[in-house]
């Protein structure tokens, strides 16, 4: 798995909101950028793209380290692991990266190494279906793209907030197919960022992304 990820991604730190974080991503210089999708031998490589919501969330944590310093942080749907890496760079005391794709787990480990960080724990099962743990902060980016998933997340996040007093920050450009979902009535925008040109081009001209505080 390590060899596969290394061979089919490119190390890059350009074209995103966080040039201080190096990541292995799928870029136009990678074979599978151009190959037919059905030739990819694993699940869809969502982890290999640095999505706009994750970029905004990672930038926000790097610019506002007090949000995470000394706190326990769960990065839900971690993908490439950039937001968990930003949390560690900003002084989080405990981190768990969660993504259901085991290839993402390997990519997160490699991305920690790229940034000379000690790997943090990674859980590759659906955390929404296991008993909830206590976290000071839950972060998630670009996950409000499906009504059923948004429903599951909404209920899980409300229970975390009400039971443990957990703070929840969501990175999302605000243009998802679920923009009419009831969770949006409980989100308050705390930061907005103009996206770099490369990210705009990869996201159909999307110009900005934001960080939202969940207040159920």
Tab-separated table of C-alpha atoms in Angstrom:
chain	number	residue	atom	x	y	z
A	1	UNK	CA	0.000	0.000	0.000
A	2	UNK	CA	2.823	2.403	0.848
A	3	UNK	CA	4.513	1.716	-2.488
A	4	UNK	CA	1.238	2.181	-4.372
A	5	UNK	CA	0.545	5.585	-2.789
A	6	UNK	CA	4.133	6.747	-3.318
A	7	UNK	CA	4.137	5.657	-6.965
A	8	UNK	CA	0.777	7.196	-7.867
A	9	UNK	CA	0.879	10.586	-6.134
A	10	UNK	CA	3.040	13.683	-6.301
A	11	UNK	CA	4.501	15.527	-3.317
A	12	UNK	CA	3.315	19.115	-3.497
A	13	UNK	CA	2.827	22.167	-1.302
A	14	UNK	CA	1.773	24.631	-4.008
A	15	UNK	CA	-1.620	25.747	-5.237
A	16	UNK	CA	-3.365	25.506	-1.856
A	17	UNK	CA	-4.138	27.760	1.115
A	18	UNK	CA	-1.477	25.992	3.221
A	19	UNK	CA	1.927	26.093	1.478
A	20	UNK	CA	3.574	25.115	4.779
A	21	UNK	CA	2.014	21.636	4.566
A	22	UNK	CA	3.453	19.114	2.100
A	23	UNK	CA	1.075	16.450	0.829
A	24	UNK	CA	0.996	13.464	-1.503
A	25	UNK	CA	-1.824	14.222	-3.933
A	26	UNK	CA	-3.167	13.202	-7.314
A	27	UNK	CA	-2.023	15.858	-9.794
A	28	UNK	CA	-1.970	16.213	-13.597
A	29	UNK	CA	1.539	14.756	-13.542
A	30	UNK	CA	0.230	11.477	-12.084
A	31	UNK	CA	-0.745	8.543	-14.288
A	32	UNK	CA	-4.174	8.066	-12.755
A	33	UNK	CA	-5.122	11.694	-13.297
A	34	UNK	CA	-5.570	10.694	-16.951
A	35	UNK	CA	-6.438	6.981	-16.718
A	36	UNK	CA	-10.001	5.661	-16.793
A	37	UNK	CA	-11.476	5.714	-13.285
A	38	UNK	CA	-12.306	2.010	-13.395
A	39	UNK	CA	-8.594	1.152	-13.647
A	40	UNK	CA	-7.950	2.546	-10.155
A	41	UNK	CA	-7.670	-0.650	-8.050
A	42	UNK	CA	-9.080	0.759	-4.789
A	43	UNK	CA	-12.040	2.841	-3.629
A	44	UNK	CA	-12.491	6.327	-5.085
A	45	UNK	CA	-9.388	8.320	-4.047
A	46	UNK	CA	-11.128	11.229	-2.328
A	47	UNK	CA	-8.069	11.382	-0.037
A	48	UNK	CA	-5.840	12.295	-2.993
A	49	UNK	CA	-7.505	15.682	-3.529
A	50	UNK	CA	-7.038	18.648	-1.189
A	51	UNK	CA	-10.638	19.834	-1.170
A	52	UNK	CA	-11.584	23.516	-0.636
A	53	UNK	CA	-13.274	22.981	2.747
A	54	UNK	CA	-10.257	21.129	4.100
A	55	UNK	CA	-7.965	23.867	2.847
A	56	UNK	CA	-9.970	26.567	4.624
A	57	UNK	CA	-10.163	24.553	7.840
A	58	UNK	CA	-6.422	23.805	7.847
A	59	UNK	CA	-5.584	27.468	7.152
A	60	UNK	CA	-7.844	28.537	10.005
A	61	UNK	CA	-6.146	26.207	12.520
A	62	UNK	CA	-2.675	27.344	11.455
A	63	UNK	CA	-3.679	31.008	11.750
A	64	UNK	CA	-5.539	30.500	15.057
A	65	UNK	CA	-3.502	27.976	17.072
A	66	UNK	CA	-5.341	28.824	20.297
A	67	UNK	CA	-8.350	26.995	18.830
A	68	UNK	CA	-6.484	23.665	19.166
A	69	UNK	CA	-3.495	24.206	21.468
A	70	UNK	CA	-3.554	21.692	24.321
A	71	UNK	CA	-6.846	20.183	23.136
A	72	UNK	CA	-7.993	16.773	21.926
A	73	UNK	CA	-8.995	16.888	18.267
A	74	UNK	CA	-10.916	14.447	16.062
A	75	UNK	CA	-10.482	14.981	12.311
A	76	UNK	CA	-13.587	13.334	10.866
A	77	UNK	CA	-13.335	12.209	7.231
A	78	UNK	CA	-9.657	13.126	7.322
A	79	UNK	CA	-8.821	12.374	3.677
A	80	UNK	CA	-5.223	13.441	3.049
A	81	UNK	CA	-4.862	14.339	6.744
A	82	UNK	CA	-4.054	18.018	6.174
A	83	UNK	CA	-6.375	19.335	8.880
A	84	UNK	CA	-5.084	16.835	11.456
A	85	UNK	CA	-1.542	17.843	10.464
A	86	UNK	CA	-2.466	21.523	10.905
A	87	UNK	CA	-3.867	20.684	14.352
A	88	UNK	CA	-0.626	18.959	15.341
A	89	UNK	CA	1.456	21.867	14.014
A	90	UNK	CA	-0.711	24.195	16.124
A	91	UNK	CA	-0.167	22.275	19.366
A	92	UNK	CA	-3.093	19.891	19.795
A	93	UNK	CA	-2.453	17.501	22.693
A	94	UNK	CA	-4.236	14.473	21.203
A	95	UNK	CA	-5.348	13.786	17.644
A	96	UNK	CA	-7.319	11.042	15.941
A	97	UNK	CA	-7.681	11.049	12.160
A	98	UNK	CA	-10.699	9.099	10.942
A	99	UNK	CA	-11.360	7.976	7.382
A	100	UNK	CA	-13.154	4.840	6.231
A	101	UNK	CA	-10.706	4.298	3.339
A	102	UNK	CA	-7.615	2.302	4.427
A	103	UNK	CA	-5.635	3.827	1.548
A	104	UNK	CA	-6.335	7.225	3.095
A	105	UNK	CA	-4.866	5.887	6.332
A	106	UNK	CA	-1.606	5.104	4.550
A	107	UNK	CA	-1.613	8.483	2.797
A	108	UNK	CA	-2.075	10.270	6.138
A	109	UNK	CA	0.892	8.373	7.596
A	110	UNK	CA	3.067	9.336	4.610
A	111	UNK	CA	1.937	12.961	4.834
A	112	UNK	CA	2.902	13.075	8.513
A	113	UNK	CA	6.357	11.837	7.552
A	114	UNK	CA	6.624	14.463	4.795
A	115	UNK	CA	6.023	17.169	7.389
A	116	UNK	CA	8.427	15.601	9.920
A	117	UNK	CA	5.638	14.901	12.384
A	118	UNK	CA	5.160	11.833	14.530
A	119	UNK	CA	2.210	9.900	13.086
A	120	UNK	CA	-0.968	10.235	15.156
A	121	UNK	CA	-3.540	7.447	15.527
A	122	UNK	CA	-5.695	6.742	12.481
A	123	UNK	CA	-9.062	4.949	12.623
A	124	UNK	CA	-10.282	3.428	9.335
A	125	UNK	CA	-13.800	2.453	10.326
A	126	UNK	CA	-17.060	4.394	10.359
A	127	UNK	CA	-16.761	6.334	13.619
A	128	UNK	CA	-20.414	7.382	13.344
A	129	UNK	CA	-21.424	3.802	14.129
A	130	UNK	CA	-19.306	3.274	17.273
A	131	UNK	CA	-19.749	4.582	20.806
A	132	UNK	CA	-18.918	8.271	20.957
A	133	UNK	CA	-15.743	9.378	22.686
A	134	UNK	CA	-15.111	12.759	24.261
A	135	UNK	CA	-13.264	15.369	22.181
A	136	UNK	CA	-12.592	19.040	22.821
A	137	UNK	CA	-12.828	19.778	19.105
A	138	UNK	CA	-14.198	17.907	16.087
A	139	UNK	CA	-13.189	19.154	12.643
A	140	UNK	CA	-14.540	18.006	9.297
A	141	UNK	CA	-14.298	19.317	5.762
A	142	UNK	CA	-16.238	18.817	2.534
A	143	UNK	CA	-18.580	16.170	3.958
A	144	UNK	CA	-21.951	17.830	3.387
A	145	UNK	CA	-22.321	16.453	-0.145
A	146	UNK	CA	-24.965	13.768	0.461
A	147	UNK	CA	-28.317	14.077	2.236
A	148	UNK	CA	-28.075	10.729	4.074
A	149	UNK	CA	-24.520	11.460	5.231
A	150	UNK	CA	-25.503	14.979	6.276
A	151	UNK	CA	-28.361	13.487	8.345
A	152	UNK	CA	-25.979	11.059	10.092
A	153	UNK	CA	-23.378	13.750	10.714
A	154	UNK	CA	-25.961	16.202	12.013
A	155	UNK	CA	-27.248	13.796	14.646
A	156	UNK	CA	-23.770	12.620	15.671
A	157	UNK	CA	-22.392	16.152	15.957
A	158	UNK	CA	-25.381	17.321	18.012
A	159	UNK	CA	-24.877	14.438	20.450
A	160	UNK	CA	-21.170	15.297	20.770
A	161	UNK	CA	-21.961	18.930	21.477
A	162	UNK	CA	-24.779	18.271	23.924
A	163	UNK	CA	-23.094	15.363	25.760
A	164	UNK	CA	-19.481	16.524	25.959
A	165	UNK	CA	-19.563	20.242	25.155
A	166	UNK	CA	-17.490	19.537	22.048
A	167	UNK	CA	-16.738	22.413	19.690
A	168	UNK	CA	-17.325	21.563	16.023
A	169	UNK	CA	-15.724	23.384	13.082
A	170	UNK	CA	-16.754	22.564	9.527
A	171	UNK	CA	-14.854	23.514	6.393
A	172	UNK	CA	-17.148	23.911	3.401
A	173	UNK	CA	-17.482	26.357	0.500
A	174	UNK	CA	-21.221	26.481	1.145
A	175	UNK	CA	-22.221	25.351	-2.325
A	176	UNK	CA	-22.803	21.659	-1.683
A	177	UNK	CA	-25.777	19.669	-3.039
A	178	UNK	CA	-27.015	19.698	0.578
A	179	UNK	CA	-27.058	23.483	0.889
A	180	UNK	CA	-30.729	23.262	1.892
A	181	UNK	CA	-30.113	20.755	4.706
A	182	UNK	CA	-31.253	21.783	8.195
A	183	UNK	CA	-27.662	21.662	9.530
A	184	UNK	CA	-26.987	24.925	7.693
A	185	UNK	CA	-29.385	26.728	10.033
A	186	UNK	CA	-26.986	25.864	12.885
A	187	UNK	CA	-23.739	26.984	11.242
A	188	UNK	CA	-22.099	30.373	11.805
A	189	UNK	CA	-19.373	31.494	9.430
A	190	UNK	CA	-16.151	32.346	11.285
A	191	UNK	CA	-13.726	32.767	8.379
A	192	UNK	CA	-13.703	32.897	4.585
A	193	UNK	CA	-10.735	32.543	2.246
A	194	UNK	CA	-10.180	33.298	-1.427
A	195	UNK	CA	-8.953	30.146	-3.125
A	196	UNK	CA	-5.678	29.962	-5.058
A	197	UNK	CA	-5.946	29.808	-8.836
A	198	UNK	CA	-5.006	26.125	-9.047
A	199	UNK	CA	-7.783	25.169	-6.605
A	200	UNK	CA	-10.285	27.329	-8.502
A	201	UNK	CA	-9.465	25.511	-11.732
A	202	UNK	CA	-9.892	22.083	-10.113
A	203	UNK	CA	-13.260	23.062	-8.632
A	204	UNK	CA	-15.105	24.515	-11.623
A	205	UNK	CA	-14.200	28.102	-10.900
A	206	UNK	CA	-15.191	28.080	-7.210
A	207	UNK	CA	-13.666	31.260	-5.779
A	208	UNK	CA	-13.804	30.908	-1.984
A	209	UNK	CA	-14.173	28.512	0.930
A	210	UNK	CA	-15.189	29.023	4.537
A	211	UNK	CA	-15.031	27.726	8.092
A	212	UNK	CA	-18.262	27.348	10.038
A	213	UNK	CA	-18.897	26.969	13.775
A	214	UNK	CA	-21.638	24.438	14.554
A	215	UNK	CA	-24.083	25.804	17.147
A	216	UNK	CA	-27.052	23.427	17.582
